[in-house]
């Protein structure tokens, strides 16, 4: 779910508030971006 928020374009502070993570390291630990979505962004 965390990854989907980033894919929707939410910022780090916005996702942190929604998820309740106070530490960016923990937030990123649960972020798993899909390779195909990243490829679409750079093409």
PDB file of C-alpha atoms in Angstrom:
ATOM      1  CA  UNK A   1       0.000   0.000   0.000  1.00  0.00           C
ATOM      2  CA  UNK A   2       2.829   2.428   0.785  1.00  0.00           C
ATOM      3  CA  UNK A   3       4.276   1.972  -2.684  1.00  0.00           C
ATOM      4  CA  UNK A   4       0.919   2.687  -4.307  1.00  0.00           C
ATOM      5  CA  UNK A   5       0.754   6.075  -2.545  1.00  0.00           C
ATOM      6  CA  UNK A   6       4.085   7.032  -4.120  1.00  0.00           C
ATOM      7  CA  UNK A   7       2.886   5.765  -7.501  1.00  0.00           C
ATOM      8  CA  UNK A   8      -0.150   8.031  -7.116  1.00  0.00           C
ATOM      9  CA  UNK A   9       2.235  10.983  -6.812  1.00  0.00           C
ATOM     10  CA  UNK A  10       2.004  11.693  -3.092  1.00  0.00           C
ATOM     11  CA  UNK A  11       5.048  13.272  -1.461  1.00  0.00           C
ATOM     12  CA  UNK A  12       7.165  11.681   1.268  1.00  0.00           C
ATOM     13  CA  UNK A  13       5.621  13.841   4.023  1.00  0.00           C
ATOM     14  CA  UNK A  14       2.102  13.043   2.787  1.00  0.00           C
ATOM     15  CA  UNK A  15       2.736   9.291   2.743  1.00  0.00           C
ATOM     16  CA  UNK A  16       4.378   9.475   6.171  1.00  0.00           C
ATOM     17  CA  UNK A  17       1.301  11.169   7.645  1.00  0.00           C
ATOM     18  CA  UNK A  18      -1.071   8.634   6.076  1.00  0.00           C
ATOM     19  CA  UNK A  19       1.004   5.622   7.119  1.00  0.00           C
ATOM     20  CA  UNK A  20       1.977   6.912  10.546  1.00  0.00           C
ATOM     21  CA  UNK A  21       5.709   6.428   9.946  1.00  0.00           C
ATOM     22  CA  UNK A  22       7.755   9.032  11.793  1.00  0.00           C
ATOM     23  CA  UNK A  23      11.104   7.805  10.467  1.00  0.00           C
ATOM     24  CA  UNK A  24      11.863   7.945   6.715  1.00  0.00           C
ATOM     25  CA  UNK A  25      13.951   4.778   6.978  1.00  0.00           C
ATOM     26  CA  UNK A  26      10.933   2.798   8.126  1.00  0.00           C
ATOM     27  CA  UNK A  27       8.780   4.399   5.452  1.00  0.00           C
ATOM     28  CA  UNK A  28      11.222   3.362   2.730  1.00  0.00           C
ATOM     29  CA  UNK A  29      11.524  -0.115   4.203  1.00  0.00           C
ATOM     30  CA  UNK A  30       7.896  -0.712   3.253  1.00  0.00           C
ATOM     31  CA  UNK A  31       8.181   0.946  -0.155  1.00  0.00           C
ATOM     32  CA  UNK A  32       8.463  -1.481  -3.050  1.00  0.00           C
ATOM     33  CA  UNK A  33       8.203   0.269  -6.378  1.00  0.00           C
ATOM     34  CA  UNK A  34       7.400  -1.779  -9.452  1.00  0.00           C
ATOM     35  CA  UNK A  35      10.063  -1.750 -12.172  1.00  0.00           C
ATOM     36  CA  UNK A  36       7.502  -1.417 -14.965  1.00  0.00           C
ATOM     37  CA  UNK A  37       6.061   1.723 -13.361  1.00  0.00           C
ATOM     38  CA  UNK A  38       9.518   3.268 -13.112  1.00  0.00           C
ATOM     39  CA  UNK A  39      10.217   2.471 -16.777  1.00  0.00           C
ATOM     40  CA  UNK A  40       6.985   4.220 -17.781  1.00  0.00           C
ATOM     41  CA  UNK A  41       8.057   7.335 -15.878  1.00  0.00           C
ATOM     42  CA  UNK A  42      11.444   7.627 -17.559  1.00  0.00           C
ATOM     43  CA  UNK A  43      10.205   6.906 -21.099  1.00  0.00           C
TER      44      UNK A  43
END
